[in-house]
Coordinates of C-alpha atoms in Angstrom, one line a residue:
X119 CA 60.5 121.0 115.7
X120 CA 63.7 119.4 117.0
X121 CA 66.1 118.0 114.5
X122 CA 67.9 114.7 114.7
X123 CA 71.4 115.0 116.1
X124 CA 74.2 114.2 113.7
X125 CA 75.6 110.7 114.0
X126 CA 79.0 110.2 115.7
X127 CA 81.6 110.4 112.9
X128 CA 84.2 107.7 112.6
X129 CA 87.8 108.6 113.2
X130 CA 89.4 110.6 110.4
X131 CA 91.8 108.4 108.5
X132 CA 92.9 110.9 105.9
X133 CA 95.7 112.2 108.2
X134 CA 97.0 108.6 108.6
X135 CA 97.0 108.2 104.8
X136 CA 98.9 111.5 104.4
X137 CA 101.4 110.3 107.1
X138 CA 101.8 107.0 105.3
X139 CA 102.6 108.8 102.0
X140 CA 105.2 110.9 103.8
X141 CA 106.7 107.9 105.4
X142 CA 106.7 106.0 102.1
X143 CA 108.6 108.9 100.5
X144 CA 111.1 109.2 103.3
X145 CA 112.1 105.5 103.3
X146 CA 111.5 104.4 99.7
X147 CA 112.5 107.3 97.5
X148 CA 116.2 107.0 96.3
X149 CA 118.4 110.0 96.4
X150 CA 119.8 109.3 93.0
X151 CA 117.7 110.1 89.9
X152 CA 115.8 106.9 89.1
X153 CA 112.7 106.5 87.0
X154 CA 109.6 105.4 88.9
X155 CA 108.8 101.7 88.4
X156 CA 105.5 100.5 86.9
X157 CA 104.6 99.2 90.4
X158 CA 105.1 102.6 91.9
X159 CA 103.1 104.3 89.1
X160 CA 100.3 101.7 89.5
X161 CA 100.2 102.4 93.3
X162 CA 100.2 106.2 92.7
X163 CA 97.4 105.8 90.2
X164 CA 95.3 103.7 92.7
X165 CA 95.9 106.4 95.3
X166 CA 94.8 109.3 93.1
X167 CA 91.7 107.4 91.9
X168 CA 90.8 106.7 95.5
X169 CA 91.3 110.4 96.3
X170 CA 89.1 111.3 93.3
X171 CA 86.4 109.1 94.8
X172 CA 86.6 110.8 98.2
X173 CA 86.4 114.2 96.6
X174 CA 83.5 113.1 94.5
X175 CA 81.6 112.2 97.6
X176 CA 82.5 115.5 99.3
X177 CA 81.5 117.4 96.2
X178 CA 78.1 115.7 95.9
X179 CA 77.3 116.4 99.6
X180 CA 78.7 120.0 99.7
X181 CA 77.5 121.5 96.4
X182 CA 73.7 121.6 97.3
X183 CA 74.4 123.5 100.6
X184 CA 77.6 125.5 99.7
X185 CA 77.7 126.3 96.0
X186 CA 81.1 128.1 95.9
X187 CA 82.8 125.5 98.1
X188 CA 81.3 122.7 96.0
X189 CA 82.5 124.4 92.8
X190 CA 86.1 124.5 94.2
X191 CA 85.8 120.8 95.1
X192 CA 84.6 120.0 91.6
X193 CA 87.6 121.8 90.1
X194 CA 89.9 119.9 92.4
X195 CA 88.2 116.6 91.4
X196 CA 88.8 117.5 87.7
X197 CA 92.5 118.2 88.4
X198 CA 92.8 114.8 90.2
X199 CA 91.4 113.1 87.1
X200 CA 93.9 114.9 84.9
X201 CA 96.6 113.6 87.3
X202 CA 95.2 110.1 87.0
X203 CA 95.3 110.4 83.2
X204 CA 99.0 111.4 83.3
X205 CA 99.9 108.6 85.7
X206 CA 98.1 106.1 83.5
X207 CA 100.1 107.4 80.5
X208 CA 103.4 107.3 82.5
X209 CA 102.7 103.7 83.5
X210 CA 102.5 102.7 79.8
X211 CA 105.5 104.7 78.9
X212 CA 107.6 103.1 81.6
X213 CA 110.1 100.3 80.7
X214 CA 108.8 96.8 80.7
X215 CA 109.9 95.2 84.0
X216 CA 110.7 91.8 82.4
X217 CA 112.9 93.1 79.5
X218 CA 113.7 96.7 80.6
X219 CA 112.8 97.9 77.1
X220 CA 110.8 101.0 76.5
X221 CA 107.6 100.6 74.5
X222 CA 107.8 101.4 70.9
X223 CA 106.0 104.4 69.5
X224 CA 103.5 102.1 67.7
X225 CA 102.7 100.3 70.9
X226 CA 102.2 103.7 72.7
X227 CA 99.9 104.9 69.9
X228 CA 97.9 101.7 69.9
X229 CA 97.4 102.0 73.7
X230 CA 97.1 98.2 73.9
X231 CA 96.9 96.8 77.4
X232 CA 99.8 94.4 78.1
X233 CA 97.8 91.8 80.0
X234 CA 97.7 91.0 83.7
X235 CA 99.0 92.4 86.1
X236 CA 99.5 95.5 83.9
X237 CA 95.8 95.3 82.9
X238 CA 94.8 96.2 86.4
X239 CA 95.7 99.9 86.0
X240 CA 93.7 100.0 82.8
X241 CA 90.7 98.4 84.4
X242 CA 90.8 100.8 87.3
X243 CA 91.3 103.7 84.9
X244 CA 88.4 102.7 82.7
X245 CA 86.0 102.1 85.6
X246 CA 86.8 105.6 86.9
X247 CA 86.6 107.1 83.4
X248 CA 83.0 106.0 83.2
X249 CA 82.1 108.1 86.3
X250 CA 84.2 111.0 85.1
X251 CA 82.5 111.1 81.7
X252 CA 79.1 111.0 83.4
X253 CA 79.9 113.9 85.7
X254 CA 82.0 116.2 83.4
X255 CA 82.0 117.4 79.9
X256 CA 85.0 117.0 77.6
X257 CA 85.5 120.8 77.8
X258 CA 85.6 120.6 81.7
X259 CA 88.3 118.0 81.5
X260 CA 90.5 119.9 79.1
X261 CA 89.9 123.4 80.5
X262 CA 93.1 125.0 82.0
X263 CA 91.0 127.3 84.1
X264 CA 91.1 126.3 87.7
X265 CA 88.1 128.3 88.9
X266 CA 90.1 130.2 91.5
X267 CA 89.0 133.6 90.3
X268 CA 85.3 132.7 89.8
X269 CA 84.2 133.4 93.4

């Protein structure tokens, strides 16, 4: 019984995204030590969350046919979520662009969103967190084990 041929794939845009990141770093990163701005942290968070979504799709498609490879993709997806968590925390720890003041300890502990446009990073983070909680256990998300010796 003949099988359907695979559809023609669209051009791979991931190398272009990688080149864009390299180009961004080359022209926008100052040589002097300067803290990342909230805008930069927000952009990095958006990028990591988008990459999480791409790996999520690859993991879902790969795991049923290649268990070991899917398991490694799943571990990678978890690490990306951990990176997104740290970027979200760094965003809220960064100085306020209007005043230049650092948030107080009380404000950091309360984890209050500061309103638009700062709320955008929180909305993106919470929307992704819903998917993450559905796909992973709390133990998965806090496990330091990378899975590299499992296979």
